[in-house]
mmCIF file of C-alpha atoms and ligand atoms in Angstrom:
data_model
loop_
_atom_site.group_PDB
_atom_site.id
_atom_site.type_symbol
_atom_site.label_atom_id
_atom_site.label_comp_id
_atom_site.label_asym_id
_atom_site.label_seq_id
_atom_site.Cartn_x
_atom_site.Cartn_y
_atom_site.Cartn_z
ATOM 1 C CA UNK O 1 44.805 41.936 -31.797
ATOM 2 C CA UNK O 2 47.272 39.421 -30.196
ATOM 3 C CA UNK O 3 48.513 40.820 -27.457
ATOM 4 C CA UNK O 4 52.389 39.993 -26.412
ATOM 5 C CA UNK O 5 54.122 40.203 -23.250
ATOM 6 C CA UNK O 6 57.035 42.819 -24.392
ATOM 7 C CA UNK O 7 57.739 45.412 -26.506
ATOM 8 C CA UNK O 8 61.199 47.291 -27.243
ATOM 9 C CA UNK O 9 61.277 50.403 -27.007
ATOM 10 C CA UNK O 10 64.602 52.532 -27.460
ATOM 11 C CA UNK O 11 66.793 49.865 -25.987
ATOM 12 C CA UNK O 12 64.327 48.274 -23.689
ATOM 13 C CA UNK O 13 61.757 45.695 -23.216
ATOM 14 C CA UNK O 14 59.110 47.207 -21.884
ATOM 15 C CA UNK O 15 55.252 45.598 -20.942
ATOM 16 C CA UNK O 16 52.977 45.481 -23.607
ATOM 17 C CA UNK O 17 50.933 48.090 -21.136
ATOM 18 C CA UNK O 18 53.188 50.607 -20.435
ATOM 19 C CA UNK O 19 54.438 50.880 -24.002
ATOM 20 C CA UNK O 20 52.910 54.309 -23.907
ATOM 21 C CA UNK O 21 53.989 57.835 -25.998
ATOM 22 C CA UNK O 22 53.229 61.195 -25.258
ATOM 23 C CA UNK O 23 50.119 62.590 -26.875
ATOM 24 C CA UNK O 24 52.182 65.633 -28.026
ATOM 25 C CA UNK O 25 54.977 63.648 -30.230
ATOM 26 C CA UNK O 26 55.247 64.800 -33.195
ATOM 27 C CA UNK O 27 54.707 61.468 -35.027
ATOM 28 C CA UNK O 28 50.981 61.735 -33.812
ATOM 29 C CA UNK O 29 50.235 65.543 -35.160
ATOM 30 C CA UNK O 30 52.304 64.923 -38.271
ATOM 31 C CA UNK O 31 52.406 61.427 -39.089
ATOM 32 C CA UNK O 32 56.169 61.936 -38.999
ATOM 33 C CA UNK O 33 56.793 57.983 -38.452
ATOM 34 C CA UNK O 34 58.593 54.928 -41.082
ATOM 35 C CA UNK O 35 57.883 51.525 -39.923
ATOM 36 C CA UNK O 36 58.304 48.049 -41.226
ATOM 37 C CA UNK O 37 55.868 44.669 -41.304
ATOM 38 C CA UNK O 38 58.303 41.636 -41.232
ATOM 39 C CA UNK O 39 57.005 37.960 -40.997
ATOM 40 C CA UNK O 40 58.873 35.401 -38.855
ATOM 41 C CA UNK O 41 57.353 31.699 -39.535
ATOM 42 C CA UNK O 42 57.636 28.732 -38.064
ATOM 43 C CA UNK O 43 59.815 26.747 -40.435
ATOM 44 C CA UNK O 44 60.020 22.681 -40.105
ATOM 45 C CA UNK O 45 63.931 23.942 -39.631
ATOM 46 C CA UNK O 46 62.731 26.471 -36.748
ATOM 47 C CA UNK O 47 61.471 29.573 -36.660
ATOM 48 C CA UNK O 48 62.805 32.566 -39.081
ATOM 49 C CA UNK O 49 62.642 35.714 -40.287
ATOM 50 C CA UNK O 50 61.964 36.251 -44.183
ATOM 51 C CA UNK O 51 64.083 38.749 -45.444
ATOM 52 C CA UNK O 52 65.447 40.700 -42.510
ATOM 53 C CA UNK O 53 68.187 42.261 -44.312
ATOM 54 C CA UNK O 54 65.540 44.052 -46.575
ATOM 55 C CA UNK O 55 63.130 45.318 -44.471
ATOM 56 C CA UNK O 56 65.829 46.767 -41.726
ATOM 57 C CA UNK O 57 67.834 48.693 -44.812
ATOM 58 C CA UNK O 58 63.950 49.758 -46.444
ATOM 59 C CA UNK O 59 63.697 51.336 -42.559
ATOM 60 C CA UNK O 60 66.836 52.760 -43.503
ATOM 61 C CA UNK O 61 66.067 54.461 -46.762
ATOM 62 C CA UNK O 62 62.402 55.681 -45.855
ATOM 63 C CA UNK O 63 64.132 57.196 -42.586
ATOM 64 C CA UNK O 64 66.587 58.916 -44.537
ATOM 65 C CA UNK O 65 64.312 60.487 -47.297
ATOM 66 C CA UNK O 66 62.752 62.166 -44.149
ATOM 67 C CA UNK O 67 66.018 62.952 -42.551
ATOM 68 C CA UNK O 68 65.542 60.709 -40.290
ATOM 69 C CA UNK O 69 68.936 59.270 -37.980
ATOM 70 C CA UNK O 70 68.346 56.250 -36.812
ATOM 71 C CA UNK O 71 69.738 56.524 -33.335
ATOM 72 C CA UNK O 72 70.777 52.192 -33.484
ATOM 73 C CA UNK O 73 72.860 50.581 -36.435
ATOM 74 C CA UNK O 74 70.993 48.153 -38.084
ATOM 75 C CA UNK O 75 72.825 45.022 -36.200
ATOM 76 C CA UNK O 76 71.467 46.582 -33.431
ATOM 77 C CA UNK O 77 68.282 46.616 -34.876
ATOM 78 C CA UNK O 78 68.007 43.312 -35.923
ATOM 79 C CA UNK O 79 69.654 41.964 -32.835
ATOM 80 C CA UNK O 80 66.424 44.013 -30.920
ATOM 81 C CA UNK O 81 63.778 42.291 -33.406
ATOM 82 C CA UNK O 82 65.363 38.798 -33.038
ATOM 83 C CA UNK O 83 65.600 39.532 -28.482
ATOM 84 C CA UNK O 84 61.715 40.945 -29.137
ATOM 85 C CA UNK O 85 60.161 37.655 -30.500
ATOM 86 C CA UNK O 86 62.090 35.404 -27.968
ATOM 87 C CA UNK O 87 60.831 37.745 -25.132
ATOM 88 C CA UNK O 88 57.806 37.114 -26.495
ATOM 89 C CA UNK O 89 58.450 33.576 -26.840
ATOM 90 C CA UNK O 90 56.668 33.456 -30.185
ATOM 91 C CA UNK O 91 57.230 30.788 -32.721
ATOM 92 C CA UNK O 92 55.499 32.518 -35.630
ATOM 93 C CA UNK O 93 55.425 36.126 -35.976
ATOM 94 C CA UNK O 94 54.373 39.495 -37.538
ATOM 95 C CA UNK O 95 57.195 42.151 -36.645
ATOM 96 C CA UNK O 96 56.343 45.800 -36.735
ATOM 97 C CA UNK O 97 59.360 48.309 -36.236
ATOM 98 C CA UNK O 98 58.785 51.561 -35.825
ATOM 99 C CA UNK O 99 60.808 54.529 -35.825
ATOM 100 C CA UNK O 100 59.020 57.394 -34.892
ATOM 101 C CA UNK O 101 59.732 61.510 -33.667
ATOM 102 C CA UNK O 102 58.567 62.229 -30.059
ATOM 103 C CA UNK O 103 58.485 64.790 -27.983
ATOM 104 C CA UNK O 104 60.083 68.600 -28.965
ATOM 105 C CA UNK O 105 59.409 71.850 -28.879
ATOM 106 C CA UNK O 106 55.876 72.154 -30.698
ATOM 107 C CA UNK O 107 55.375 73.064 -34.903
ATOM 108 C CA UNK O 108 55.919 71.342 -37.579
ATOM 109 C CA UNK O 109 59.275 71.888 -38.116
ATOM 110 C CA UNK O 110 60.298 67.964 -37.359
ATOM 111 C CA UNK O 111 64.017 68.767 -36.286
ATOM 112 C CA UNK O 112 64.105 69.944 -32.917
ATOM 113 C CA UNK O 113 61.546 66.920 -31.645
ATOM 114 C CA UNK O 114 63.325 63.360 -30.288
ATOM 115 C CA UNK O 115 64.078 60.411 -32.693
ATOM 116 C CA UNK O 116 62.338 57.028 -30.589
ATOM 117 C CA UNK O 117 62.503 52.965 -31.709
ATOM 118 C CA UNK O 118 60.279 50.382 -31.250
ATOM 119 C CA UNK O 119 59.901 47.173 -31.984
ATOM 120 C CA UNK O 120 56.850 44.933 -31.713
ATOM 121 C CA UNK O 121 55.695 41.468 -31.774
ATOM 122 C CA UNK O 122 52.642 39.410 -32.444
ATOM 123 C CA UNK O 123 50.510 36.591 -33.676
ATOM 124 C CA UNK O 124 49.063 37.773 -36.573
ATOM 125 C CA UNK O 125 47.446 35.510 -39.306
ATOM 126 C CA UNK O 126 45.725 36.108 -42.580
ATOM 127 C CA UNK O 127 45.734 39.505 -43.781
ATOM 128 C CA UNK O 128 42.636 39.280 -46.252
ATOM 129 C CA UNK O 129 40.387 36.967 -44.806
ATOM 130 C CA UNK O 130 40.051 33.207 -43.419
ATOM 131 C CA UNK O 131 40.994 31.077 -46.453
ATOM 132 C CA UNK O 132 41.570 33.542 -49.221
ATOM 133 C CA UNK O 133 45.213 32.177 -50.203
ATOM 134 C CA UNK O 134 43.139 29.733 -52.186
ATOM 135 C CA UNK O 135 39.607 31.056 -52.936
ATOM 136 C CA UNK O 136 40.902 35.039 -53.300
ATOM 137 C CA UNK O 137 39.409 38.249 -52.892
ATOM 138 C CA UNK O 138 37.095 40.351 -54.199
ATOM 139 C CA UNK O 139 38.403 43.828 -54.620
ATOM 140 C CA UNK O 140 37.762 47.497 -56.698
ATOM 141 C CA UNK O 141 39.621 50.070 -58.184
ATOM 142 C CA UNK O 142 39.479 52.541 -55.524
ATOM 143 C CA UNK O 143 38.200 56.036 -56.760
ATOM 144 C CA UNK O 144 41.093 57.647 -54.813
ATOM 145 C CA UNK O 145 44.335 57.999 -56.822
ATOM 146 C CA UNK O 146 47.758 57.068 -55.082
ATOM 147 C CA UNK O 147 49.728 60.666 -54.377
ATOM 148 C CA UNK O 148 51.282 62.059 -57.379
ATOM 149 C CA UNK O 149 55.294 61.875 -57.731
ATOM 150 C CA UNK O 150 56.965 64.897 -56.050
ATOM 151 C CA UNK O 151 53.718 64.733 -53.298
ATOM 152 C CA UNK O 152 54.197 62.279 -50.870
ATOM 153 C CA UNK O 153 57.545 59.622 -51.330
ATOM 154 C CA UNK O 154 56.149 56.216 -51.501
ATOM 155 C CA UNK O 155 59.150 54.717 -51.425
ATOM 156 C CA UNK O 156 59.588 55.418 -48.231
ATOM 157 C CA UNK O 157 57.150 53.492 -45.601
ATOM 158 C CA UNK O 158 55.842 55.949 -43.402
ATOM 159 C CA UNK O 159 52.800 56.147 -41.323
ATOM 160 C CA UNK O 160 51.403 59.451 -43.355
ATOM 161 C CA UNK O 161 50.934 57.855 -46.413
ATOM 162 C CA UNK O 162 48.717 55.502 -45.067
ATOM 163 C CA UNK O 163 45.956 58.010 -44.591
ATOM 164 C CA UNK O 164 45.729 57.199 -48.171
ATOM 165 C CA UNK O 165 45.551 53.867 -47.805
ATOM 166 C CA UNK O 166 43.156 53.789 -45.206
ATOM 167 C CA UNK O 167 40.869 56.530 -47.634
ATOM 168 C CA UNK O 168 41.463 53.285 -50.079
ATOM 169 C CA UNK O 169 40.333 50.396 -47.714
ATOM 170 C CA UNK O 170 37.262 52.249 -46.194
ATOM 171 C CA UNK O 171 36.115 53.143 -48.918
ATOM 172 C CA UNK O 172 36.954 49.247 -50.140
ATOM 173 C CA UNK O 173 35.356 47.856 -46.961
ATOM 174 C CA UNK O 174 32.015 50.112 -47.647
ATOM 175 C CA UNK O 175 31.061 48.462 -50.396
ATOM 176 C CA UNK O 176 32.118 44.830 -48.877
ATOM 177 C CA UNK O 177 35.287 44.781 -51.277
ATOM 178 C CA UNK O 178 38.141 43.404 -49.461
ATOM 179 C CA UNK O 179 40.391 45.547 -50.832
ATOM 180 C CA UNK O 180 40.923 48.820 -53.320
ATOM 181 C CA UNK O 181 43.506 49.007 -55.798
ATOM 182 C CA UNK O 182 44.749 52.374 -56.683
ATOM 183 C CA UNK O 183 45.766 54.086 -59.639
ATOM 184 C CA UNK O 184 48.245 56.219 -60.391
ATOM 185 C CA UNK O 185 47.900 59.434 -61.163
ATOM 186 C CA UNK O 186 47.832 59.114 -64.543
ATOM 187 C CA UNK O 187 45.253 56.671 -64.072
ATOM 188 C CA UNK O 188 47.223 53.767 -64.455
ATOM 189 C CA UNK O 189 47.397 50.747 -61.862
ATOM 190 C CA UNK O 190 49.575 51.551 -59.320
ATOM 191 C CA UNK O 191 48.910 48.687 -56.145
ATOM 192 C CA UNK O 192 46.560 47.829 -52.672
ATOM 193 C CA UNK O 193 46.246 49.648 -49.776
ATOM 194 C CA UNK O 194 48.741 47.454 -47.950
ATOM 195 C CA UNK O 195 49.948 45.128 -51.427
ATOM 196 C CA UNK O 196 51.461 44.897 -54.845
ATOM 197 C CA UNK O 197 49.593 43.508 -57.568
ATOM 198 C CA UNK O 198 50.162 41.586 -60.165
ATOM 199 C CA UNK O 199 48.088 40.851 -63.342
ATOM 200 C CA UNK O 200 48.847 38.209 -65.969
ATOM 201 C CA UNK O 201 47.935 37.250 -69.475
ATOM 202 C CA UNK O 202 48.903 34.769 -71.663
ATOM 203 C CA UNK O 203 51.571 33.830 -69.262
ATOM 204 C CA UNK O 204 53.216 36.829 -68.910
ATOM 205 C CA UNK O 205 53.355 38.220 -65.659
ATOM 206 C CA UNK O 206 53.106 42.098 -65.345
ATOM 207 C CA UNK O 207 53.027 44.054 -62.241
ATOM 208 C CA UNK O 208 54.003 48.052 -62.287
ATOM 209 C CA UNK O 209 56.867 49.972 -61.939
ATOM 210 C CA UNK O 210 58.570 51.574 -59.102
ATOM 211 C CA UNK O 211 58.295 54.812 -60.229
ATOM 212 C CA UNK O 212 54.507 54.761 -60.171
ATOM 213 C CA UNK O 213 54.130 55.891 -56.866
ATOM 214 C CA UNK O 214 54.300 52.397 -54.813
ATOM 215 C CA UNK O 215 55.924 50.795 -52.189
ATOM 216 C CA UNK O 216 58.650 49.066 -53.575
ATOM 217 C CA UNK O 217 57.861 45.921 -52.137
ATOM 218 C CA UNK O 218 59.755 43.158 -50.537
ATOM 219 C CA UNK O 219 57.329 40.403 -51.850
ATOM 220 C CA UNK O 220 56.748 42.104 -54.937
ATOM 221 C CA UNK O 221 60.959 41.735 -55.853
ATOM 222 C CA UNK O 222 60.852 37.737 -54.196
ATOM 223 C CA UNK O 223 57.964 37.244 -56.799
ATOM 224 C CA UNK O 224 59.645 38.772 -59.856
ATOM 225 C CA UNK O 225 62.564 36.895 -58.894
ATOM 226 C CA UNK O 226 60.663 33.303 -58.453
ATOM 227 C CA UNK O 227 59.177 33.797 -61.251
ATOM 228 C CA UNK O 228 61.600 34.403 -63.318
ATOM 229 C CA UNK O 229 63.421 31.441 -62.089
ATOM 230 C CA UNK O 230 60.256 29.218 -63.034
ATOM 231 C CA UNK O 231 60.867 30.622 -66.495
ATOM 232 C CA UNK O 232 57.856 32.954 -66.932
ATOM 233 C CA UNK O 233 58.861 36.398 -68.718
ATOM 234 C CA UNK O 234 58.243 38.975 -66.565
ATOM 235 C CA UNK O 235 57.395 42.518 -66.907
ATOM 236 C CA UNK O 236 57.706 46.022 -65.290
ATOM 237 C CA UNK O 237 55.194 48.276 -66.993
ATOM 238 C CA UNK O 238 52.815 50.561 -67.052
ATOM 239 C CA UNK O 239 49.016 48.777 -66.534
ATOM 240 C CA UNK O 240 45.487 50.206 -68.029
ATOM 241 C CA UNK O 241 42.516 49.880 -65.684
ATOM 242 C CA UNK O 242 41.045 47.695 -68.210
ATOM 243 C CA UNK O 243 43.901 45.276 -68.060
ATOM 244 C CA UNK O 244 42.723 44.317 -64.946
ATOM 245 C CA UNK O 245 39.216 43.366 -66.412
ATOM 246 C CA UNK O 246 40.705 41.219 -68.847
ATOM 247 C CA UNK O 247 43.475 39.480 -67.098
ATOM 248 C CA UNK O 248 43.662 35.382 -66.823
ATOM 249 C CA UNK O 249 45.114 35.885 -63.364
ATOM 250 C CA UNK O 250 45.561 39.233 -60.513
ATOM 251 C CA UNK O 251 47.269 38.780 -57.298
ATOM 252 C CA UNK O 252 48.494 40.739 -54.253
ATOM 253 C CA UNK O 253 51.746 40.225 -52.665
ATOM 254 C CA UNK O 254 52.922 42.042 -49.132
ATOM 255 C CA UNK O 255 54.202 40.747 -45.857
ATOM 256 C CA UNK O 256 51.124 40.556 -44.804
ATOM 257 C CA UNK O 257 49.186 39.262 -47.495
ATOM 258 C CA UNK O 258 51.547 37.003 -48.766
ATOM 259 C CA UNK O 259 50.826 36.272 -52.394
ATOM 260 C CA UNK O 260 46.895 36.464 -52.457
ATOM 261 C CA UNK O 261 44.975 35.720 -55.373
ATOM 262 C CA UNK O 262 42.003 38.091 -56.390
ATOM 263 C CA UNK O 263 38.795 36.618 -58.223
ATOM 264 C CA UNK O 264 37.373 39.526 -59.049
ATOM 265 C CA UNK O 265 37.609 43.230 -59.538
ATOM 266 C CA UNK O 266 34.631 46.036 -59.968
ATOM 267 C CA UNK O 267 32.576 42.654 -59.950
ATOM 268 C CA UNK O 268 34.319 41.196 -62.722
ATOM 269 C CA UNK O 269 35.703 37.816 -62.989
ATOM 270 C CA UNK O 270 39.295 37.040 -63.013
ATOM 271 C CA UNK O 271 39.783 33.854 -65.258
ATOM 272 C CA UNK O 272 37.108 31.113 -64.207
ATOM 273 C CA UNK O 273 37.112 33.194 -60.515
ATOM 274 C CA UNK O 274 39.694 30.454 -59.163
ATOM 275 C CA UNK O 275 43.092 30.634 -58.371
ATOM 276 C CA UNK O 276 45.223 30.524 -61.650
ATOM 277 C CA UNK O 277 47.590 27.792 -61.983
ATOM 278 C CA UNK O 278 50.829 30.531 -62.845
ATOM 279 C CA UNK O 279 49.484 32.407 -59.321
ATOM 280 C CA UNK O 280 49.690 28.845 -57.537
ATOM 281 C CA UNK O 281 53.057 27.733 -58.889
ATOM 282 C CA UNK O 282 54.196 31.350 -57.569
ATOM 283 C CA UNK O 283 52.705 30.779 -53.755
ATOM 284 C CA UNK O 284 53.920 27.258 -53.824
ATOM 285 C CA UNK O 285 57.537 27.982 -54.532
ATOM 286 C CA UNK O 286 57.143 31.015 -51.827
ATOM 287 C CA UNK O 287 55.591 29.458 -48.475
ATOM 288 C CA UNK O 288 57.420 25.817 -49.565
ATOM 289 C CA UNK O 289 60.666 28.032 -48.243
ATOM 290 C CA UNK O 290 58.987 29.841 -45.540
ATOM 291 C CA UNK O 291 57.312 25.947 -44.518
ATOM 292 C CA UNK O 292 60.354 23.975 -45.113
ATOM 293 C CA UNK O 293 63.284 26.434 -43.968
ATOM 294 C CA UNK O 294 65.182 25.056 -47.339
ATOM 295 C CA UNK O 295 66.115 28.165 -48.294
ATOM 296 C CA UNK O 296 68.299 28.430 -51.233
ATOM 297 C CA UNK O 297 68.619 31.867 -52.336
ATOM 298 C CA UNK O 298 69.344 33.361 -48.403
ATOM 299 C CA UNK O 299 66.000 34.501 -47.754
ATOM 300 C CA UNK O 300 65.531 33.527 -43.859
ATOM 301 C CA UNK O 301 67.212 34.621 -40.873
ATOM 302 C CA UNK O 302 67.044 31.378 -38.405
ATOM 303 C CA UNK O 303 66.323 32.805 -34.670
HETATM 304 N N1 PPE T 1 52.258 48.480 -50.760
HETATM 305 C C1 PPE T 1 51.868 49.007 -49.586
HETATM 306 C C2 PPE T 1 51.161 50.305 -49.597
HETATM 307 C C3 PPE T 1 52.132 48.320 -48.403
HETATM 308 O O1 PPE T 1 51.749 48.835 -47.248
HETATM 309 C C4 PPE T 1 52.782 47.061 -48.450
HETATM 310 C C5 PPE T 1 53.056 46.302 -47.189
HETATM 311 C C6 PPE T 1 53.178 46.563 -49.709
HETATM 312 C C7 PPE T 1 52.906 47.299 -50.840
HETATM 313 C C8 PPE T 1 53.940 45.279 -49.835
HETATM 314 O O2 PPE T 1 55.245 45.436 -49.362
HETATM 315 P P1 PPE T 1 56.101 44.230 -48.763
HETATM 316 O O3 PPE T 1 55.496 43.885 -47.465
HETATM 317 O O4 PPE T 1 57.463 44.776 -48.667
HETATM 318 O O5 PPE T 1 56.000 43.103 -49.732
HETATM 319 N N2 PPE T 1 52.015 46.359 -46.222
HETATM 320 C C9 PPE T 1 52.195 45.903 -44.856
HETATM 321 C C10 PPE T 1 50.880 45.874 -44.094
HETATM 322 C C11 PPE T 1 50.242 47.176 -43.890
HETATM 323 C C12 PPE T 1 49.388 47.178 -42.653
HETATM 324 O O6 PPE T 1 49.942 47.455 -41.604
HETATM 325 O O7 PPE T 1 48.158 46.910 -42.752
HETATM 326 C C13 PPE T 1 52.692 44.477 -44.781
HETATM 327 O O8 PPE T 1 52.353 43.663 -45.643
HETATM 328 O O9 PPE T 1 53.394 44.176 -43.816
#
């Protein structure tokens, strides 16, 4: 990993070193932590965030469905995440807040430990693999379900749920996948360990629904909306495994992965096992705002 020179911490910038927690906080027993990815880029405009606003009020919501106060509004939050990457004098950027519960008296009973903040910063490129924006991945349906409704929230983005995810990508990375996809559990497609996916057929682009135990993602509601405005009909549904054997074109989207196509699944081919022109048209009209800084529908926050 990058390392930077700074990280906040509850009001603070703090060395990279001595950003240090207690090995008793709760967060590390219980996985009692929400968190955000954001990207900043360097735009030909200068360097921005892409879509502040929504990943600060996301921190927000999966905080509060774990009763969760925030002990900083969200200005101040976003005024620590913009300080953060100059400290750090980055001009590109992946930014991870992280609220998380510290020290208390010991149990799981999350209440009576300390609410902490942290913010940090660094260089952080491709989240598949070198060069996969435009060759894809390879990936399988991952023989662990995503946690039934009323188990774990996935709405909100907290660091327990990602035991899941990491059962996913092990298991992924075992078999020299780059990725799983889950299903539901109803056995429908449900996303990546750290994406959304989308599948499309005869130009109609289908990804699943929020209810289906994902994360509601960020990317995942810029794509819809790009699409849409490039005319394609698009469509919040439920998705058969088999779907994603017959499908003319599969991508992931996340902060991290940006919009990432996938050329095959369980070893078989998506389309002719190249990028699909309707997944290109999508990535193009996505990074040309994140490359140019022309950013017509609000998306970037210029630091
Ligand atoms: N699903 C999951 C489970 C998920 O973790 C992410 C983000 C998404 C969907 C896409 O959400 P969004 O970033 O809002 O479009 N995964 C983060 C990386 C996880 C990791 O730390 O590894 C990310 O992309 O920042």
């Amino acid at each position: 990993m990058n390392k930077s020179a700074k990280i906040w911490m509850n009001g603070e910038l703090v060395d990279w070193n001595d950003a240090k927690i207690h090995v008793l906080s709760h967060a590390v027993h219980y996985g009692s932590t929400t968190f955000e990815g954001i990207r900043c880029y360097e735009t030909m405009k200068g360097s921005a965030l892409l879509f502040l606003d929504d990943h600060i009020r996301r921190l927000r919501d999966s905080s509060k469905i774990y009763r969760i106060e925030i002990p900083f509004s969200e200005k101040e939050l976003k005024d620590a995440v913009i300080s953060t990457i100059h400290a750090n004098s980055h001009k590109s950027c992946y930014v991870r807040p992280l609220v998380y519960r510290g020290l208390g008296a010991f149990g799981v009973n999350p209440h009576r430990a300390s609410i902490e903040v942290a913010i940090a910063t660094w260089e952080w490129g491709s989240y598949l693999g070198e060069d996969v924006l435009e060759t894809g991945v390879d990936v399988r349906v991952s023989s662990w379900y995503r946690p039934a409704p009323n188990t774990m929230p996935s709405w909100a983005k907290a660091g327990g749920n990602y035991l899941n995810s990491q059962l996913i990508k092990m298991e992924a990375l075992a078999d020299d996948y780059a990725e799983g996809i889950a299903l539901d559990i109803n056995g429908y497609v449900a996303e990546g360990s750290g994406e959304n996916i989308f599948v499309i057929r005869d130009g109609i682009v289908y990804t699943p629904m929020t209810a289906q135990s994902i994360l509601p993602g960020i990317t995942r509601n810029a794509v819809i909306y790009i699409a849409r405005e490039l005319g394609y009909q698009v469509q919040e549904t439920l998705i058969p495994r088999e779907a994603l054997y017959v499908a003319d074109e599969v991508f992931l989207t996340g902060t991290a992965a940006e919009i990432t196509p996938v050329r095959s699944i369980d070893k078989y081919p998506v389309g002719n096992e190249k990028r699909g022109p309707i997944t290109e048209a999508l990535q193009h009209n996505y990074l040309k705002i994140v490359k140019t800084g022309d950013d017509p529908y609000n998306w970037l926050t210029f630091i």
